[in-house]
CSV table of C-alpha atoms in Angstrom, one decimal:
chain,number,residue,atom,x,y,z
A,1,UNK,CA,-28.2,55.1,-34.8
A,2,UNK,CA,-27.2,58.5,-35.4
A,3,UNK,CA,-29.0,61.3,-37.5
A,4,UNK,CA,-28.4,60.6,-41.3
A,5,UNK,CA,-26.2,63.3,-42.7
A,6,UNK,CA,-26.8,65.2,-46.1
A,7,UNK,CA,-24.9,63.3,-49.1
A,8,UNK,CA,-21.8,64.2,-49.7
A,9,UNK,CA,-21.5,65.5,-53.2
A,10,UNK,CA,-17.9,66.4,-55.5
A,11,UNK,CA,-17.7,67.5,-58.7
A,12,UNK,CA,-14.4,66.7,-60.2
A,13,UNK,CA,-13.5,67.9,-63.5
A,14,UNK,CA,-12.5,65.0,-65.7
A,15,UNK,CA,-9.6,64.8,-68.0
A,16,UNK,CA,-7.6,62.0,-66.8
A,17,UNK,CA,-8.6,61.2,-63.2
A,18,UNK,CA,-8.6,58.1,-61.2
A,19,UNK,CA,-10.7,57.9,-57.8
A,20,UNK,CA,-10.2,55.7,-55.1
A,21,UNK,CA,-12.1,55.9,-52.1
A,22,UNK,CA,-10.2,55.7,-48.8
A,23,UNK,CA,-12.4,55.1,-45.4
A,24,UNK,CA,-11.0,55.3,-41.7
A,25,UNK,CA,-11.7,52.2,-39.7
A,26,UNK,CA,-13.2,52.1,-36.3
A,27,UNK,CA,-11.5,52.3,-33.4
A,28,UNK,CA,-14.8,51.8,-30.9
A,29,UNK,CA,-14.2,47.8,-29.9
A,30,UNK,CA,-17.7,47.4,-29.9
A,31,UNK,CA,-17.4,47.6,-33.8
A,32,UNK,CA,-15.8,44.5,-35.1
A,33,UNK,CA,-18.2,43.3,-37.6
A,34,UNK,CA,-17.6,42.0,-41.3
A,35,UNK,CA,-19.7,45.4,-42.2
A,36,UNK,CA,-17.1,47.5,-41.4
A,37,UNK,CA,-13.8,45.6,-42.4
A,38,UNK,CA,-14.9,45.2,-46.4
A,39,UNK,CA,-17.1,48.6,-46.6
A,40,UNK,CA,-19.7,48.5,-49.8
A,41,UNK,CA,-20.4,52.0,-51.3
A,42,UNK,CA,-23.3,53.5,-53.5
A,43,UNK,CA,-22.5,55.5,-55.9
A,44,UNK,CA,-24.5,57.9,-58.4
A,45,UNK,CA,-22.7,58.8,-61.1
A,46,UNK,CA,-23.8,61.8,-63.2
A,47,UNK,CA,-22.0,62.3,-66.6
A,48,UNK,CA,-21.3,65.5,-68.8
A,49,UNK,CA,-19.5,66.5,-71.6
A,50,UNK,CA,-16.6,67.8,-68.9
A,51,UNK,CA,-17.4,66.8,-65.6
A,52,UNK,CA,-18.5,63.6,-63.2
A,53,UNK,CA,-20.5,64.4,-60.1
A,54,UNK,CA,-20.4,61.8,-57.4
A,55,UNK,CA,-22.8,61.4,-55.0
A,56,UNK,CA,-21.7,59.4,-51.6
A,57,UNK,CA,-24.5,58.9,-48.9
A,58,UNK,CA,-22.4,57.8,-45.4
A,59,UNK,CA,-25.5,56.8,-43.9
A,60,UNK,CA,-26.4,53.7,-46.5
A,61,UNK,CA,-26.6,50.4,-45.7
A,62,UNK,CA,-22.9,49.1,-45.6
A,63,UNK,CA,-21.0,45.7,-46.8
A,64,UNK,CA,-24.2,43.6,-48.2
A,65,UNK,CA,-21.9,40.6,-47.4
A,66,UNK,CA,-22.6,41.1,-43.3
A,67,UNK,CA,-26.1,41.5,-43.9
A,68,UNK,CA,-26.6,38.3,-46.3
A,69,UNK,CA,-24.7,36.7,-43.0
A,70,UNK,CA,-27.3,38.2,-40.4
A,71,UNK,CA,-30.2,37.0,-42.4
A,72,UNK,CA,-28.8,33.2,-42.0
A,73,UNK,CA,-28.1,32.9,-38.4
A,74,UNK,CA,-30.1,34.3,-35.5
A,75,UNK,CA,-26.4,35.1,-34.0
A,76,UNK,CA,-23.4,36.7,-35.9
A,77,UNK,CA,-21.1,37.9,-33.6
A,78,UNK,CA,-19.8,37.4,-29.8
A,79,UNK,CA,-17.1,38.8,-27.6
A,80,UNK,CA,-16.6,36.6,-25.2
A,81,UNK,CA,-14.2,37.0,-22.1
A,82,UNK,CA,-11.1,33.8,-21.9
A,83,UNK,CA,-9.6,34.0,-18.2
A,84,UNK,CA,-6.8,32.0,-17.1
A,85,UNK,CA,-6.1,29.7,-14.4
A,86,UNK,CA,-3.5,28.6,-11.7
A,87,UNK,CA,-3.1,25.3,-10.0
A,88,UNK,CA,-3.5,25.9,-6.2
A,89,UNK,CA,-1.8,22.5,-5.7
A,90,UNK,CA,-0.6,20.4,-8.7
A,91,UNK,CA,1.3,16.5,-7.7
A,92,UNK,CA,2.8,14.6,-10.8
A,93,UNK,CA,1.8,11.1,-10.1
A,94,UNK,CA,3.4,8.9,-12.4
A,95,UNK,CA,4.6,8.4,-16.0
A,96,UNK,CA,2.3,7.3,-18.6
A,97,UNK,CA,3.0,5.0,-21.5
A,98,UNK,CA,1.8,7.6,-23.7
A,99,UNK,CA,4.6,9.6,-22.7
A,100,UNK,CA,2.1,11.9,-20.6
A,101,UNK,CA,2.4,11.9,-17.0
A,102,UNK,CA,-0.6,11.7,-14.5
A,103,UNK,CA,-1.5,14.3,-12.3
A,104,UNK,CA,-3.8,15.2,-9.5
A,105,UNK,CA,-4.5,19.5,-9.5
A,106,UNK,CA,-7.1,21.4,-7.9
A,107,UNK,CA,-7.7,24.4,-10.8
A,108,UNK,CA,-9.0,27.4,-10.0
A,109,UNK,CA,-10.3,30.2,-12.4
A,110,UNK,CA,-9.2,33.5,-11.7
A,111,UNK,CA,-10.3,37.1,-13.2
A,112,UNK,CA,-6.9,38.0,-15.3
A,113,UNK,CA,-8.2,36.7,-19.5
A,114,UNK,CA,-7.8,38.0,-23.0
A,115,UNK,CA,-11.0,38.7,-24.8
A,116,UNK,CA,-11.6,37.6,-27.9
A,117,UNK,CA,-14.6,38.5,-30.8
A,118,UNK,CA,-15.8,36.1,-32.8
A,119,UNK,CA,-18.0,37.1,-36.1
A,120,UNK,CA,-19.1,34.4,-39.0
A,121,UNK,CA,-17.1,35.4,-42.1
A,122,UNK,CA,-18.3,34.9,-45.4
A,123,UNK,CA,-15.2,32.3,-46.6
A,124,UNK,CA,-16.6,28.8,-46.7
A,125,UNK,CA,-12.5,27.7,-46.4
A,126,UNK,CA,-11.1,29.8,-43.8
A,127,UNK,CA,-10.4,31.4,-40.7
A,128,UNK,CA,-8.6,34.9,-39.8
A,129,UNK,CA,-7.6,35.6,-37.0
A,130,UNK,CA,-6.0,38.5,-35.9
A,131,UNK,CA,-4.4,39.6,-32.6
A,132,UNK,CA,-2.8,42.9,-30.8
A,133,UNK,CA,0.5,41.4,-29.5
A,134,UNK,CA,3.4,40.3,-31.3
A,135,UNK,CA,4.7,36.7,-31.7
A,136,UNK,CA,0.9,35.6,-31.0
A,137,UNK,CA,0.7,32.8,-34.3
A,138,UNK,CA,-2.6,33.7,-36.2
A,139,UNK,CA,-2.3,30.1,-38.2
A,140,UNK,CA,-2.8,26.9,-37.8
A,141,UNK,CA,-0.6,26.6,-34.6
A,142,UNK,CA,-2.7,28.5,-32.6
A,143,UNK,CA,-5.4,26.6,-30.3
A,144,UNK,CA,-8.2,29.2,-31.5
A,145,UNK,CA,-7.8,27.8,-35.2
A,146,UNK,CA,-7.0,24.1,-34.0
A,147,UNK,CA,-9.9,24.6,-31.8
A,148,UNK,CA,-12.3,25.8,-34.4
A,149,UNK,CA,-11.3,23.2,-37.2
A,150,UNK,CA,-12.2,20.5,-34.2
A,151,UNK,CA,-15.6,21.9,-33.9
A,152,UNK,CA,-15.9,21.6,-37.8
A,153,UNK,CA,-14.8,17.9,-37.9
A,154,UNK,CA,-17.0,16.9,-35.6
A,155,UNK,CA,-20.3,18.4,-36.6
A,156,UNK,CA,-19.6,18.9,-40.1
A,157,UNK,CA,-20.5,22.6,-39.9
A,158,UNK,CA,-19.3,24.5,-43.1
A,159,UNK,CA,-18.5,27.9,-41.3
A,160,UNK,CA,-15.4,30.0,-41.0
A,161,UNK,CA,-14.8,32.7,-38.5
A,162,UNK,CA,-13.1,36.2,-38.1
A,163,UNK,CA,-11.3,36.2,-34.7
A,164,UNK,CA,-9.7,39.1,-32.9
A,165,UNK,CA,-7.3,37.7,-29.7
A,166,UNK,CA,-7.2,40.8,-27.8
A,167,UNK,CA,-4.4,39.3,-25.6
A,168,UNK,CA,-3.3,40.1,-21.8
A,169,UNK,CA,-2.5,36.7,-20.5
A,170,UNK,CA,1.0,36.3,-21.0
A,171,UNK,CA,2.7,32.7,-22.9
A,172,UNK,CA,4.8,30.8,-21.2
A,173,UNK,CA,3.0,31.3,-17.7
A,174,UNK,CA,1.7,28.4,-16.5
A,175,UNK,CA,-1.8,29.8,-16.7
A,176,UNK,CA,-3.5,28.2,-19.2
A,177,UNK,CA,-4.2,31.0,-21.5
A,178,UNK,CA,-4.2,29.2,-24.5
A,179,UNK,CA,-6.1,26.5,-23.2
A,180,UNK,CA,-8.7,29.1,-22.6
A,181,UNK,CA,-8.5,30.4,-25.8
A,182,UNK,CA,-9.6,27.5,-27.4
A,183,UNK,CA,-12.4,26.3,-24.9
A,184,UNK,CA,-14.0,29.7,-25.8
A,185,UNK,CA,-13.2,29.0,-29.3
A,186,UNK,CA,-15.1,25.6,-28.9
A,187,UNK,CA,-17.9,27.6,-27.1
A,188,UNK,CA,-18.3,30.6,-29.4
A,189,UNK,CA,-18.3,28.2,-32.4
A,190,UNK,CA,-21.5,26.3,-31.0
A,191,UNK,CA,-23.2,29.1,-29.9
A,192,UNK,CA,-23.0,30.7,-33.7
A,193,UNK,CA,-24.2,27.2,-35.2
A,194,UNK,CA,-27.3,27.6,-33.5
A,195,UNK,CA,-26.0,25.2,-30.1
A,196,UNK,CA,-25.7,21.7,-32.1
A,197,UNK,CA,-24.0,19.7,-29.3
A,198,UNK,CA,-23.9,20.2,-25.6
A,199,UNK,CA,-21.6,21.4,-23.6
A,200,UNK,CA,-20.0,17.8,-22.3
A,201,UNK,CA,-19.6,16.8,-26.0
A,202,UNK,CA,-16.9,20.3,-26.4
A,203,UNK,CA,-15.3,19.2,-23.5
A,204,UNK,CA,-15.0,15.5,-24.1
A,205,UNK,CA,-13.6,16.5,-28.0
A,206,UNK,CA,-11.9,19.5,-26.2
A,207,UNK,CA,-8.7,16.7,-24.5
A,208,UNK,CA,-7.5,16.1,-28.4
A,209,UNK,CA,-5.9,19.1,-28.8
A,210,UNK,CA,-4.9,20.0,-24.9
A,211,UNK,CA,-4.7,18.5,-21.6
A,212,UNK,CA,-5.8,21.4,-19.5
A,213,UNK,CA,-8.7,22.9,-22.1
A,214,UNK,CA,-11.3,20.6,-20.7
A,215,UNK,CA,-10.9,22.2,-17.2
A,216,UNK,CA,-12.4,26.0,-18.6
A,217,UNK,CA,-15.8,23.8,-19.3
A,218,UNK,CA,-15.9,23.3,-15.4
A,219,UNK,CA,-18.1,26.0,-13.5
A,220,UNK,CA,-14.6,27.7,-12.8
A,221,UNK,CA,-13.4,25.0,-9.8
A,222,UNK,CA,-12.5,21.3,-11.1
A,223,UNK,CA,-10.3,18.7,-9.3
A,224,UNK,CA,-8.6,17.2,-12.6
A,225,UNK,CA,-6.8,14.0,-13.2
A,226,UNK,CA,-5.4,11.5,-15.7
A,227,UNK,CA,-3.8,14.4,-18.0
A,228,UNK,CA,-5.7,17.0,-17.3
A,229,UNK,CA,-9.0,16.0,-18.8
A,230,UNK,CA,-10.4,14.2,-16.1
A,231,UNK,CA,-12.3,17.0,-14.5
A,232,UNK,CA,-14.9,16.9,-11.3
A,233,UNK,CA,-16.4,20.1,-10.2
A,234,UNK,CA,-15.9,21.6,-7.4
A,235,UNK,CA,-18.0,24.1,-5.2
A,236,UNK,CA,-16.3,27.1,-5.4
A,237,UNK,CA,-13.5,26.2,-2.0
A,238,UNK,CA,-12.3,29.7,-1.5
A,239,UNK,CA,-14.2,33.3,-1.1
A,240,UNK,CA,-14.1,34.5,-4.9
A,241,UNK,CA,-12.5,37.9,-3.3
A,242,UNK,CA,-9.7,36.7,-1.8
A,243,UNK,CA,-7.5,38.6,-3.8
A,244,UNK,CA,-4.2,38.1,-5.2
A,245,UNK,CA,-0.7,38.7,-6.9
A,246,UNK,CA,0.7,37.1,-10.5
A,247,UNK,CA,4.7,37.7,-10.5
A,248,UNK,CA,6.0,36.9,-14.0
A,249,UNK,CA,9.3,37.6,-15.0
A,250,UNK,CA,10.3,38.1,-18.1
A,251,UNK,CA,11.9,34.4,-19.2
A,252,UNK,CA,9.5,31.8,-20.1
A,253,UNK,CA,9.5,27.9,-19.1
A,254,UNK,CA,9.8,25.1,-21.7
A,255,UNK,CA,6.8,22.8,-20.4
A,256,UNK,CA,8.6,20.3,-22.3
A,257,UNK,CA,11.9,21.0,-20.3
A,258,UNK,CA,10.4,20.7,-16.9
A,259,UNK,CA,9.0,17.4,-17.8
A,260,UNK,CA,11.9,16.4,-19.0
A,261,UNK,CA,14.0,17.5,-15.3
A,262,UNK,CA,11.6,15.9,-13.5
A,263,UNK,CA,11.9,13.4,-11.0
A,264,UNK,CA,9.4,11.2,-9.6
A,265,UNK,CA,11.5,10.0,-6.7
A,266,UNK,CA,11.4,13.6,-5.4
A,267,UNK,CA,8.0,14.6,-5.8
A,268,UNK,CA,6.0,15.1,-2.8
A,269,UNK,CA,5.1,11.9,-1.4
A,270,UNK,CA,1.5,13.4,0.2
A,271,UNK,CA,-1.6,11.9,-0.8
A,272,UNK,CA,-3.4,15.0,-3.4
A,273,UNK,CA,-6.6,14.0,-2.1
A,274,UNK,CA,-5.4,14.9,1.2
A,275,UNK,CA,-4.1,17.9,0.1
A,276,UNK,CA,-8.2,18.5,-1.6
A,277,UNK,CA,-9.7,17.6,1.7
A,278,UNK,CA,-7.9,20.2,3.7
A,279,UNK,CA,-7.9,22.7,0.9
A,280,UNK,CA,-11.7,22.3,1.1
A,281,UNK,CA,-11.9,22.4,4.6
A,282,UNK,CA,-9.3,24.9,5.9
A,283,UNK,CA,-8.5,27.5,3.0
A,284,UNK,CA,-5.4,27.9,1.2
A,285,UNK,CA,-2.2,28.1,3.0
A,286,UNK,CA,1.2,27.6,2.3
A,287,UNK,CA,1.7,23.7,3.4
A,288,UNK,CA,-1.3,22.9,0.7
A,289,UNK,CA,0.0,24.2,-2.2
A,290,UNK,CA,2.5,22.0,-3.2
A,291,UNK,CA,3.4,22.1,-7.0
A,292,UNK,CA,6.1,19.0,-8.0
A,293,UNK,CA,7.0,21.0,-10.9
A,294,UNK,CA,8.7,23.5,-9.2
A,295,UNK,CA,12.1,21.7,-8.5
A,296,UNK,CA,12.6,21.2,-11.9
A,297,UNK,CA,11.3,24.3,-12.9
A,298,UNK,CA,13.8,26.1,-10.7
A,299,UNK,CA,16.7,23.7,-12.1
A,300,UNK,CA,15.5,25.3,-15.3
A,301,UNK,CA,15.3,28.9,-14.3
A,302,UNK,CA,16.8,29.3,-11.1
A,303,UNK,CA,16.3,33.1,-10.8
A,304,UNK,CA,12.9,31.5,-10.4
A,305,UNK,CA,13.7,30.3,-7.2
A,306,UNK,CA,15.2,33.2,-6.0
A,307,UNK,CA,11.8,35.6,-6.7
A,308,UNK,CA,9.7,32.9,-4.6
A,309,UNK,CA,12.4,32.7,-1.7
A,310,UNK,CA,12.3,36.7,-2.2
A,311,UNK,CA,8.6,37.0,-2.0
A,312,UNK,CA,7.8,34.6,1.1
A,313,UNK,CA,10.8,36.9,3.0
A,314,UNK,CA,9.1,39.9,2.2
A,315,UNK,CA,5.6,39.7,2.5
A,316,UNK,CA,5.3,40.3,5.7
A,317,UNK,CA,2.5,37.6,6.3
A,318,UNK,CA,0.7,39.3,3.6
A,319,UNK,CA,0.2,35.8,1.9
A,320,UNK,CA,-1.3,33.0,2.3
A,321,UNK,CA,0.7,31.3,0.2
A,322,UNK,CA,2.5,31.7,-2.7
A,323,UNK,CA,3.6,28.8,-5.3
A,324,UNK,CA,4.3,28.5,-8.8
A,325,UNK,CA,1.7,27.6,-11.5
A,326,UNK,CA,1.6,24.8,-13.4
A,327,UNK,CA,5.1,24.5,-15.0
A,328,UNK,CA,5.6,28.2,-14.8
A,329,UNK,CA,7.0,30.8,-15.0
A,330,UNK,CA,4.4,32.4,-13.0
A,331,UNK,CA,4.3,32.9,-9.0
A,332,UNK,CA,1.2,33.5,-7.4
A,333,UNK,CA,0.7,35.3,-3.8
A,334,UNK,CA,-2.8,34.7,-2.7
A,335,UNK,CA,-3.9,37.1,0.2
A,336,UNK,CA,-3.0,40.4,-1.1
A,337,UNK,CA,-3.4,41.9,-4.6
A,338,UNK,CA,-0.2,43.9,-3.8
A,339,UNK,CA,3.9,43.0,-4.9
A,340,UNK,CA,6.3,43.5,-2.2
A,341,UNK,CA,8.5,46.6,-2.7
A,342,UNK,CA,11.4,44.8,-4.2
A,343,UNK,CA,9.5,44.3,-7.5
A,344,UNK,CA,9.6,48.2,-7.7
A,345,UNK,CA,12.7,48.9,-6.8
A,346,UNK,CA,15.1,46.2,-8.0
A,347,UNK,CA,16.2,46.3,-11.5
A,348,UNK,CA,16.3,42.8,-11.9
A,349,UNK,CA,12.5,43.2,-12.0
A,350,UNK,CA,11.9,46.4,-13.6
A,351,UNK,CA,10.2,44.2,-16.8
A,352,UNK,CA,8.1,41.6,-14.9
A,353,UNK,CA,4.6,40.7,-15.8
A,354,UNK,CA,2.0,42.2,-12.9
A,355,UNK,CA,-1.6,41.8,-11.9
A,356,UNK,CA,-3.7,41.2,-9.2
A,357,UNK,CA,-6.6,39.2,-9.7
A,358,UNK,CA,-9.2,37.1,-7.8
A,359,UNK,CA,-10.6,33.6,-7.9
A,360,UNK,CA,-14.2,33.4,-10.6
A,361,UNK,CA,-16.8,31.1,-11.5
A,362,UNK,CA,-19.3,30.9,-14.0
A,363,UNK,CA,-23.0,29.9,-14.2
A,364,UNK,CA,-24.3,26.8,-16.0
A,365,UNK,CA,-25.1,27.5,-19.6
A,366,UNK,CA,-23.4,30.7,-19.7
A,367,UNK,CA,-19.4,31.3,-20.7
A,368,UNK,CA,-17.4,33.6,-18.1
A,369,UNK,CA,-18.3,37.0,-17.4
A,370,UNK,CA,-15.6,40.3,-17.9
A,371,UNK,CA,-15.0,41.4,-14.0
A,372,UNK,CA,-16.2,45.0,-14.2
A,373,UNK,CA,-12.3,46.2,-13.4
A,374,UNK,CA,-10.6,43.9,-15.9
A,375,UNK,CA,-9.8,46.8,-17.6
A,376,UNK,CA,-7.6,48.3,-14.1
A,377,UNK,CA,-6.6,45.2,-12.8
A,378,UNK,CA,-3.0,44.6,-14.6
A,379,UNK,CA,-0.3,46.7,-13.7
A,380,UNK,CA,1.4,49.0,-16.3
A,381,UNK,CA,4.5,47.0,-16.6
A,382,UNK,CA,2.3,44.7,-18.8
A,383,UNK,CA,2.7,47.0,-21.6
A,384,UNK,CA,6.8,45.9,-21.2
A,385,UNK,CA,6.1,42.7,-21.1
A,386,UNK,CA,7.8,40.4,-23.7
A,387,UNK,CA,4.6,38.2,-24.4
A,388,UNK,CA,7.1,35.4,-26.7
């Protein structure tokens, strides 16, 4: 803690004055706590005939409300790291009666995420969250607040949260960033009620409010079935630094769109368990990752097709492989980290989402770790990006 200062002291001479305090907030990310967003001042007030001295001491003690919030739990705060996934191979194997269809994926976590802080407010009736990109709900219809008001129904805790989304997953990807979001949610909520329930139980409540969140409480690799929440870990099957390219252009896919273009009599016919024994023997290459959403995908967004077609011409061999994730609209090129030149110099692509990234686990009883270069790894033109 720094050096306490000397006390600030004005004298005002008092006829008709009115004094409002105005204080500059923190720009130091390591500061989000309910101390400094609702600042509690001391003040000494000395009165005469003509004057009112004030006495201000910076270095007290500030917002009584955070520390009454310390004193009840042994943990207050957490910033915790939400990455994103991609589907290395992802089969639609039939239509459910639920109106879901059943699929057969091999997930993979990889290093791009959002990172979100979590500090226990003192409201005993709501949640704020806040994010830094626009077009990000901060209500009810985000997975973060459905996620937390989950946690609260099922273990009757009574508190509320203040939540900053500090957001560099992109919507409308096909990477599962909201899914994310709310597993860490689920995972920050039990760590600050003291760990009530165990990890399997936030996983098994996790599949009412999202198919795919169950997956992010895998140890980062998870062959997942039925909806999505039928998940078996995996040993990790590739080398967590075989690096690679996310290509998203700027329009979005409707999920509910795809589904709705797809057809089951041209999915791939291959077996995905096939497709997990040679993925888990072999590597990743191109003939593996099959994705049956991409057909309809590209009947919805057919410059979509285009930018695959574009990328496999031009890479050079660079790639492995490179195949849509999940219903889009992103396209991954494992086995470089680089774009080909065309994404530089064309136009048409001056305003498409860019990062490399790598595959990443995490241990048992511990959430997922920042990669070290998170901060470098997503290129500029992410700051252009449309994020609706």
């Amino acid at each position: 803690m720094a050096t306490a200062s000397p006390p600030f002291i004005s004298t005002l001479n008092f006829t008709h004055t009115s004094f409002r305090p105005s204080f500059a907030s923190s720009s130091s990310s390591s500061s989000f706590s309910p101390k400094l967003l609702r600042p509690l001042l001391s003040f000494s007030v000395k009165s005469s005939r003509k004057q009112v001295e004030i006495v201000f001491d910076p270095d007290e003690r500030l917002n009584k409300i955070g520390d009454d919030v310390d004193k009840e739990a042994p943990l207050s705060r957490l910033k915790l790291f939400s990455p994103c996934k991609i589907n290395v191979f992802l089969r639609i194997t039939g239509k459910r009666e639920d109106g879901f269809h059943d699929l057969a994926s091999l997930f993979h976590v990889i290093s791009l995420g959002d990172t979100i802080k979590f500090s226990l407010s003192p409201s005993k009736s709501k949640d704020r969250l806040s994010t830094n990109v626009q077009g990000v709900p901060v209500d009810g219809r985000n997975l973060i607040i459905k996620a937390l008001d989950l946690y609260r129904k099922k273990t009757g805790s009574n508190r509320f949260f203040w939540i900053h989304l500090d957001k560099k997953v992109p919507t409308g990807a096909g990477l599962g960033g909201g899914s994310s979001n709310a597993a860490t949610a689920l995972w920050a909520a039990n760590q600050l009620n003291g760990g009530l329930v165990t990890e399997k139980e936030l996983q098994e409540w996790s599949s009412e409010i999202g198919s795919d969140i169950p997956f992010f409480f895998s140890h980062g690799a998870a062959y997942c079935t039925g909806r999505g929440e039928i998940v078996q870990d995996l040993p990790p099957p590739f080398p967590l630094d075989l690096p690679m390219v996310l290509i998203k252009p700027r329009e979005a896919c409707s999920t509910a769109e795809v589904y709705k273009r797809l057809r089951l009599d041209q999915a791939s016919n291959i077996n995905p368990l096939t497709l997990l024994e040679n993925v888990t023997s072999n590597g990743v290459s191109q003939s593996i990752c099959v994705n049956d959403l991409e057909p309809p995908a590209f009947s919805v967004l057919p410059s979509l097709k285009r930018l695959k077609q574009r990328i496999i011409a031009s890479g050079r061999g660079d790639y492995d492989a490179v195949f849509m994730s999940g219903s889009g609209s992103t396209i991954v090129g494992i086995g470089s980290p680089d774009p080909p030149q065309f994404i530089y110099d064309d136009e048409e692509y001056k305003n498409v989402f860019l990062s490399e990234a790598n595959f990443m686990t995490r241990e048992a009883n511990e959430w997922y770790k920042e990669p070290a270069s998170a901060n470098a790894t997503t290129s500029s033109s992410e700051s252009r990006m449309d994020f609706q």
